[in-house]
Short mmCIF file of C-alpha atoms in Angstrom, two decimals:
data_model
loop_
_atom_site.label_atom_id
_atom_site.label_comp_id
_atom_site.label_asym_id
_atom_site.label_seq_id
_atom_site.Cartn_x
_atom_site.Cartn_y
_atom_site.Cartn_z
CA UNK A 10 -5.99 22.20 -7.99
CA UNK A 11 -2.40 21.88 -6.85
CA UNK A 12 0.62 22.43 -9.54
CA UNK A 13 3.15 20.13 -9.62
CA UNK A 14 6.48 21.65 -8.70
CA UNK A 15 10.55 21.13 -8.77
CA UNK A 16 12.37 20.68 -5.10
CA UNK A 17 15.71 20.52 -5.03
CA UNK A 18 16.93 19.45 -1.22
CA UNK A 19 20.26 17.86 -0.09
CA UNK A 20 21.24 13.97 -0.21
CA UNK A 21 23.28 12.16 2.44
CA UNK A 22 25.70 12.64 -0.95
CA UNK A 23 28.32 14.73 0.01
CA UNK A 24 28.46 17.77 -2.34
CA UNK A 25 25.91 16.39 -4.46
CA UNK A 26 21.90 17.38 -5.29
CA UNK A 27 19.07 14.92 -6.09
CA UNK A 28 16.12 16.77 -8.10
CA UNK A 29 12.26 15.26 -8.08
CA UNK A 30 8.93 16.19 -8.88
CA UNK A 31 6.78 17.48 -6.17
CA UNK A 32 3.38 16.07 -6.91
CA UNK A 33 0.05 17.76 -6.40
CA UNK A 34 -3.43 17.19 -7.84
CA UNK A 35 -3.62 16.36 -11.30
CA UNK A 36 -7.42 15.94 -13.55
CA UNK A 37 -9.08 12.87 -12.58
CA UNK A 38 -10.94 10.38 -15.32
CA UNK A 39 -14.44 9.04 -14.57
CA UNK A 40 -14.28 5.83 -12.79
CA UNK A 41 -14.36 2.90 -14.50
CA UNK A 42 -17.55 0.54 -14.66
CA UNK A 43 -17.52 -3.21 -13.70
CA UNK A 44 -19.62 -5.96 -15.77
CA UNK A 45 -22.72 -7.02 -13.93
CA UNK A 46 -21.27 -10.84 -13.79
CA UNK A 47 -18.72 -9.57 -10.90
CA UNK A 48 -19.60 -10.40 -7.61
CA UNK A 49 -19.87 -6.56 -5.36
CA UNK A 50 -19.21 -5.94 -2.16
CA UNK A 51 -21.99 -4.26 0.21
CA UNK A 52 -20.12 -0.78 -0.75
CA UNK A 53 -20.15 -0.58 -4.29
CA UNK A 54 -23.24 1.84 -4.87
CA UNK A 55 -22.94 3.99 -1.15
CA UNK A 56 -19.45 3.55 -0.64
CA UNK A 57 -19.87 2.83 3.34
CA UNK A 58 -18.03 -0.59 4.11
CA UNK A 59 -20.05 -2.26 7.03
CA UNK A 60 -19.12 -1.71 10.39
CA UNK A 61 -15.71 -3.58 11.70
CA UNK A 62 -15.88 -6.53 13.84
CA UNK A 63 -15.38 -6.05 17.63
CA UNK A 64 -12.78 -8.26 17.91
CA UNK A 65 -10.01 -10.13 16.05
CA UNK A 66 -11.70 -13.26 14.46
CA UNK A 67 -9.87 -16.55 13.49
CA UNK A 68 -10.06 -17.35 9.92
CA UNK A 69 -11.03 -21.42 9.64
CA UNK A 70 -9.20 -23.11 6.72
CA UNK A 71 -11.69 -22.72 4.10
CA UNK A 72 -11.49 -18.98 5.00
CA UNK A 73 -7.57 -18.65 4.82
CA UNK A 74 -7.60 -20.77 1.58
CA UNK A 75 -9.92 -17.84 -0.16
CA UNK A 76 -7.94 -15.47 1.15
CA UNK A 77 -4.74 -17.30 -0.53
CA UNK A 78 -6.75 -17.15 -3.52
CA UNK A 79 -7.31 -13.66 -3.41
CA UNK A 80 -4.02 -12.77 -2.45
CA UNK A 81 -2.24 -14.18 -5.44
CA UNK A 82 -4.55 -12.92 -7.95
CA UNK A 83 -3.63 -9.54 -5.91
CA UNK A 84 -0.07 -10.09 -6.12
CA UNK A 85 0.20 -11.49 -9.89
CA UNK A 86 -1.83 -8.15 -10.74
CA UNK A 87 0.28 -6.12 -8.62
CA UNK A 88 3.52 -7.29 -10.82
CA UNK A 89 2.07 -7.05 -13.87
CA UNK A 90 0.88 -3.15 -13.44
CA UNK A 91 4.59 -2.42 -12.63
CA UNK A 92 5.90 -4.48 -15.92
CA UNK A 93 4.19 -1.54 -17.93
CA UNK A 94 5.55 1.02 -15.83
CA UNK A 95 8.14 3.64 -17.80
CA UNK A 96 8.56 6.85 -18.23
CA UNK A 97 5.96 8.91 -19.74
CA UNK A 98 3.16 6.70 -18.78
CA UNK A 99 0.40 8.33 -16.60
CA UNK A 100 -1.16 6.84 -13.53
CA UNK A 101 -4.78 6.88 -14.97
CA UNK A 102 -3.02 4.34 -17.84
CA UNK A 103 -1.99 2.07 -15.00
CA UNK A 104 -5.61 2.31 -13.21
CA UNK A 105 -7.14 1.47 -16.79
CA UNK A 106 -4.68 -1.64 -17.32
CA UNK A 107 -4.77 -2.45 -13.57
CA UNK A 108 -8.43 -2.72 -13.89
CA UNK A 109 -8.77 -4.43 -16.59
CA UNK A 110 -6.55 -7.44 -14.58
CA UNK A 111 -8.63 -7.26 -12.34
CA UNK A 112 -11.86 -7.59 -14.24
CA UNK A 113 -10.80 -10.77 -16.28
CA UNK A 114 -9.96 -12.76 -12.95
CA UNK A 115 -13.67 -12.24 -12.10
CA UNK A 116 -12.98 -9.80 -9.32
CA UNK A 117 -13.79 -6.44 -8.06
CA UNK A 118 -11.43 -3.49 -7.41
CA UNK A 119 -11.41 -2.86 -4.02
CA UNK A 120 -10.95 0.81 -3.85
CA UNK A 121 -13.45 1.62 -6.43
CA UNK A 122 -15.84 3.40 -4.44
CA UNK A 123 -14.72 2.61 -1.03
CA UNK A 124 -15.81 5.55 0.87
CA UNK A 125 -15.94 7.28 -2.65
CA UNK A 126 -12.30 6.42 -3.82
CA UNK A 127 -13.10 6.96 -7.64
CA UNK A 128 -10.63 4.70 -8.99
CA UNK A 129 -9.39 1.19 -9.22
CA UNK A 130 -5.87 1.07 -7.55
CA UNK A 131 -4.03 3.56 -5.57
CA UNK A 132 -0.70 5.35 -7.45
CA UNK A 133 1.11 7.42 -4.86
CA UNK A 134 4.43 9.27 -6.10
CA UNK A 135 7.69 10.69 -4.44
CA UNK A 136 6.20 13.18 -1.53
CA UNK A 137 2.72 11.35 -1.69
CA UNK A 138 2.69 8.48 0.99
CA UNK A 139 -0.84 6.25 0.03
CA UNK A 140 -3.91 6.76 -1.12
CA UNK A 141 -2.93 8.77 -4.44
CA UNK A 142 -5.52 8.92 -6.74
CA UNK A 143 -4.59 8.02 -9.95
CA UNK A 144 -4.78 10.96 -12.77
CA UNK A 145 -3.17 12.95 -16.24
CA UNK A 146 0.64 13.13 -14.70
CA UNK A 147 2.69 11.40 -16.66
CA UNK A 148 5.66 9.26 -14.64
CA UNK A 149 8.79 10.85 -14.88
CA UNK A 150 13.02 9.93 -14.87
CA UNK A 151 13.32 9.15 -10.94
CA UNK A 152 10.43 9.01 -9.33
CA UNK A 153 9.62 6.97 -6.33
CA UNK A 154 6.22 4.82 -7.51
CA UNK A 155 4.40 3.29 -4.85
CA UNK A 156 1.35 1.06 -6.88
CA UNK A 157 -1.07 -0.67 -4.17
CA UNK A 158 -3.75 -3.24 -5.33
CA UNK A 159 -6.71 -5.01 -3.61
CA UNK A 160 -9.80 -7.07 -4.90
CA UNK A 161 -12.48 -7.88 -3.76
CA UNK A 162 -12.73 -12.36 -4.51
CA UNK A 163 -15.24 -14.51 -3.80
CA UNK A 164 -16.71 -13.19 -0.71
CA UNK A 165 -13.36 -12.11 0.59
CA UNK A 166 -10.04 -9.24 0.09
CA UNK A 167 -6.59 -9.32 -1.16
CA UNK A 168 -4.50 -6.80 -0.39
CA UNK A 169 -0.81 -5.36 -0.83
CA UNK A 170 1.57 -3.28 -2.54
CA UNK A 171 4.62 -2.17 -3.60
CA UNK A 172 7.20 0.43 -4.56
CA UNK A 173 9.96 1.00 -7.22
CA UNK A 174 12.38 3.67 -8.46
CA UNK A 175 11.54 4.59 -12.54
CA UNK A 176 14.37 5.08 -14.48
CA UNK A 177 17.70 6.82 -12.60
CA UNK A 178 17.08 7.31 -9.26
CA UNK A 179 19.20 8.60 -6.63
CA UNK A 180 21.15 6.88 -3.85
CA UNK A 181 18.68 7.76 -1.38
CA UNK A 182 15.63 7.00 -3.49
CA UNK A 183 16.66 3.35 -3.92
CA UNK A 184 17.86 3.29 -0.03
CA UNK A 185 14.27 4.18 0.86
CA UNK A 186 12.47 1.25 -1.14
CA UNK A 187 15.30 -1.42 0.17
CA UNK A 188 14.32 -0.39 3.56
CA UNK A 189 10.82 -0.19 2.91
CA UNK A 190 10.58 -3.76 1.40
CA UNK A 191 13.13 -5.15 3.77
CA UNK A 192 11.75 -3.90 6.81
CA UNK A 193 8.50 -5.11 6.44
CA UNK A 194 9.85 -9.08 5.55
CA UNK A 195 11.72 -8.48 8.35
CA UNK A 196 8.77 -7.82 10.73
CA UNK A 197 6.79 -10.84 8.85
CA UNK A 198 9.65 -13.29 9.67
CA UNK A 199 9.30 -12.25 13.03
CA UNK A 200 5.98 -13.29 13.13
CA UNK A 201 4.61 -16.67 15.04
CA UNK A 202 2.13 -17.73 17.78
CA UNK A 203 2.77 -16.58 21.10
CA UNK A 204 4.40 -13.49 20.00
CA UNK A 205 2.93 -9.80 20.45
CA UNK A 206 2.00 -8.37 17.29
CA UNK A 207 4.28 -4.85 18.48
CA UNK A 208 7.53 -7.50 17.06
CA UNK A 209 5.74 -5.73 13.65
CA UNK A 210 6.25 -1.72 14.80
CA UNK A 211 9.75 -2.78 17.20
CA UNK A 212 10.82 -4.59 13.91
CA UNK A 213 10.13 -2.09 11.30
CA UNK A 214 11.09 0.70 13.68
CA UNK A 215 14.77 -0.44 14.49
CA UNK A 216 15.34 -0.60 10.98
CA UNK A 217 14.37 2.80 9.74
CA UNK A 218 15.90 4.22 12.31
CA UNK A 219 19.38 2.56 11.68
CA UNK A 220 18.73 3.68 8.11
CA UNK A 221 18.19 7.42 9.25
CA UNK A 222 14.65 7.01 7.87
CA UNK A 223 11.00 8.22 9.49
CA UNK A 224 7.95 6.10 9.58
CA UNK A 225 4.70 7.92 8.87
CA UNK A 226 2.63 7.06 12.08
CA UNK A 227 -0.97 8.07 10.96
CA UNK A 228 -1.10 4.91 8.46
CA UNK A 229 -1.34 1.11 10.15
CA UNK A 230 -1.88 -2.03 8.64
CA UNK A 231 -4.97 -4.17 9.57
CA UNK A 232 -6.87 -7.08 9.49
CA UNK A 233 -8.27 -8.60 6.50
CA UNK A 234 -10.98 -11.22 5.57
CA UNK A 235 -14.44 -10.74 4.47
CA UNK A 236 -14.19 -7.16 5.43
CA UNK A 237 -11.68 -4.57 3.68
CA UNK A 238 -10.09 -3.00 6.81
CA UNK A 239 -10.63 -4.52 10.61
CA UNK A 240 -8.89 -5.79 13.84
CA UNK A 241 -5.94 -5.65 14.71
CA UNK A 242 -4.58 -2.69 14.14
CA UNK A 243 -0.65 -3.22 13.29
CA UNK A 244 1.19 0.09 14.42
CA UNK A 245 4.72 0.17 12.40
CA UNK A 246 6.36 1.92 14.89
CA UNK A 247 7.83 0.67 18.06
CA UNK A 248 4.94 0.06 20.61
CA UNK A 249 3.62 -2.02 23.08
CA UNK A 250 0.11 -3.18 21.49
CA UNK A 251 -0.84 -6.47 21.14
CA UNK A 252 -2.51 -8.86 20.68
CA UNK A 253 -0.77 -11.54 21.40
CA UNK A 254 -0.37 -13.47 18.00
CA UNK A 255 -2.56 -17.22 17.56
CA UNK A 256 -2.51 -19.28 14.28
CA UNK A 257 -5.73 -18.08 11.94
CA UNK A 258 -5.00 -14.26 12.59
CA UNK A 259 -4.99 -12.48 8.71
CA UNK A 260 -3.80 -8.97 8.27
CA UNK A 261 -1.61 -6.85 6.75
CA UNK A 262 1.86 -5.16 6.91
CA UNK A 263 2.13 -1.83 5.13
CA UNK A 264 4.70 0.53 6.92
CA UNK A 265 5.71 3.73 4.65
CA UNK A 266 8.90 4.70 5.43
CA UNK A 267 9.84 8.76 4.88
CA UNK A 268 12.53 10.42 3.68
CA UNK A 269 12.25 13.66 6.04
CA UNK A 270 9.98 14.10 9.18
CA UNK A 271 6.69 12.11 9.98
CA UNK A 272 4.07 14.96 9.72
CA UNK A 273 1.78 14.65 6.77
CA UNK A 274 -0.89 16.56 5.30
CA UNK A 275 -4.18 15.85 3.19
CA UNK A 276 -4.70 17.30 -0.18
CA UNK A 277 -8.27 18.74 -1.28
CA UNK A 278 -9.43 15.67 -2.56
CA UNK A 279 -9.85 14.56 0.64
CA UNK A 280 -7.79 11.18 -0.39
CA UNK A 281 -4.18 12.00 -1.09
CA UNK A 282 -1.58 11.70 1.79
CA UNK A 283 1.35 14.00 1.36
CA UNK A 284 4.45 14.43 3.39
CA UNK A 285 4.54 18.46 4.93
CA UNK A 286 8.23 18.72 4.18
CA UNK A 287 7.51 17.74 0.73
CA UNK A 288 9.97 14.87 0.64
CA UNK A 289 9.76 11.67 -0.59
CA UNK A 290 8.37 7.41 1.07
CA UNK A 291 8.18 4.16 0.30
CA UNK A 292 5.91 1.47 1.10
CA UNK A 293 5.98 -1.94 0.82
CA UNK A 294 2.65 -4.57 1.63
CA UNK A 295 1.56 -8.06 2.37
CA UNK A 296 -1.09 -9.82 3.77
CA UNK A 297 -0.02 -12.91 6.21
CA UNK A 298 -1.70 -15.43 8.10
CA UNK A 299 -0.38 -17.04 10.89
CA UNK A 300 0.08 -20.31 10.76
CA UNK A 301 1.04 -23.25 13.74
CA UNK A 302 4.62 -22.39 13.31
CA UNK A 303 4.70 -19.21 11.80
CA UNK A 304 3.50 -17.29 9.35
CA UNK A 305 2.30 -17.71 5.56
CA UNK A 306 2.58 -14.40 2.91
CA UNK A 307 -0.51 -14.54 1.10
CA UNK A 308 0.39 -11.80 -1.45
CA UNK A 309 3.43 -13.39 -3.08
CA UNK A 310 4.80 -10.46 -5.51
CA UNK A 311 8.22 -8.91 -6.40
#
């Protein structure tokens, strides 16, 4: 188990030093159990998700309408876990309230269980870029929170996420979750039939780069439906991919944006994603669907 450390590197500051929490692996609760009137998905008890499609479906109108749905429950729940957030509060609190959200609006946690994720929303902190598994550390003055939330909704998934600076931040802290959050409503305004999907990456990529930012490259968004995770795959850096966007496509757009360089590394638990240089991200999520003349953000939230 990895102790949690103190870094002390540089900002763009002159003559100044921001401080931060390097975070490790902290003890992990039991996951939480789920009444027997929720509807599961195929994973629950194995945790293997069923195999991805072989090619980007449509979504028909009754499909995207679920998916709305889902996405606003996801959304409202997503706000509401970082209303409680202050210092001194651990993660594990924020998976037990988060849960409990989820629960009452007759849904299922996503994550709980997928491919043995033990808990119910991801909590990802200063040098850890997703997947953080909520635990005992307590949030503390600074720190770069990254909360993502997904359910599981009548037959269907809502995804997204987002990040926020607790308590007094430094310049470059807050710089990382503007560009984070505006990068990616950039890349979803850019969005409409006929264009490639690689407007997401050029988009997103333009951006952090003005910004003197990184974008981790081993993390993509996806689509979304009655699956978890499928086709397309949306690359947030500048590429050439396609497809070429048609109204009824549903996915998501999830760049995390670095501090430092874009290598990463994977912590024991086999889940957490941490930076190598030990520095700090921010991420930022929706799910969209594309519409006849654009695009529609099916995970309104702050």
């Amino acid at each position: 188990m990895l102790a949690s450390a103190r870094t002390r590197t540089t900002t763009l500051c002159r003559g100044c030093y921001r401080w931060y929490s390097v975070v490790g692996l902290d003890p992990v609760s039991n996951p939480r159990s789920v009444p027997a009137s929720i509807v599961l998905p195929s994973y629950h008890k194995n945790g293997i998700p069923p195999p991805r499609l072989p090619t980007v479906d449509i979504k028909s109108k009754d499909e995207i309408s679920r998916l709305r749905e889902a996405g606003h429950i996801t959304g409202g729940i997503l706000d509401k876990v970082m209303d409680i957030v202050q210092v001194g509060i651990t993660t594990d609190e924020l998976d037990a309230f988060g849960h409990e959200l989820i629960i009452k609006e007759g849904a299922y946690p996503a994550p709980l269980n997928y491919r043995g994720f033990p808990k119910s929303i991801c909590t990802s902190v200063n040098n850890v870029l997703c997947h953080g598994i909520p635990n005992s550390r307590k949030i503390q003055d600074g720190d770069i929170l990254s909360i993502d939330v997904s359910i599981y909704y009548k037959g269907v998934f809502g995804d997204c996420c987002s990040t926020r600076v607790i308590g007094n931040g430094d310049e470059v802290a807050h710089k990382l979750t503007a560009v984070s959050r505006d990068s990616t409503l950039a890349a979803i305004q850019a969005c409409k039939p006929g264009v490639s999907l690689s407007v997401v990456g050029n988009t997103i990529g333009e951006m952090a780069r003005e910004a003197g930012f990184n974008i981790c490259k081993e993390f993509i968004g996806h689509g979304i439906g009655f699956y978890f995770h499928g086709l397309p795959e949306v690359y947030h850096y500048a590429n050439t991919h396609g497809p070429i966007l048609r109204p009824g496509m549903v996915f998501t757009i999830e760049p995390i944006i670095m501090e430092g360089r874009d290598n990463i590394q994977l912590l024991a638990d086999g889940w957490t994603a941490v930076s190598a240089d030990q520095k700090r991200s921010a991420q930022f999520e929706h799910t969209i669907a594309i519409t006849d003349t654009g695009y529609e953000i099916l995970s309104p939230h702050r």
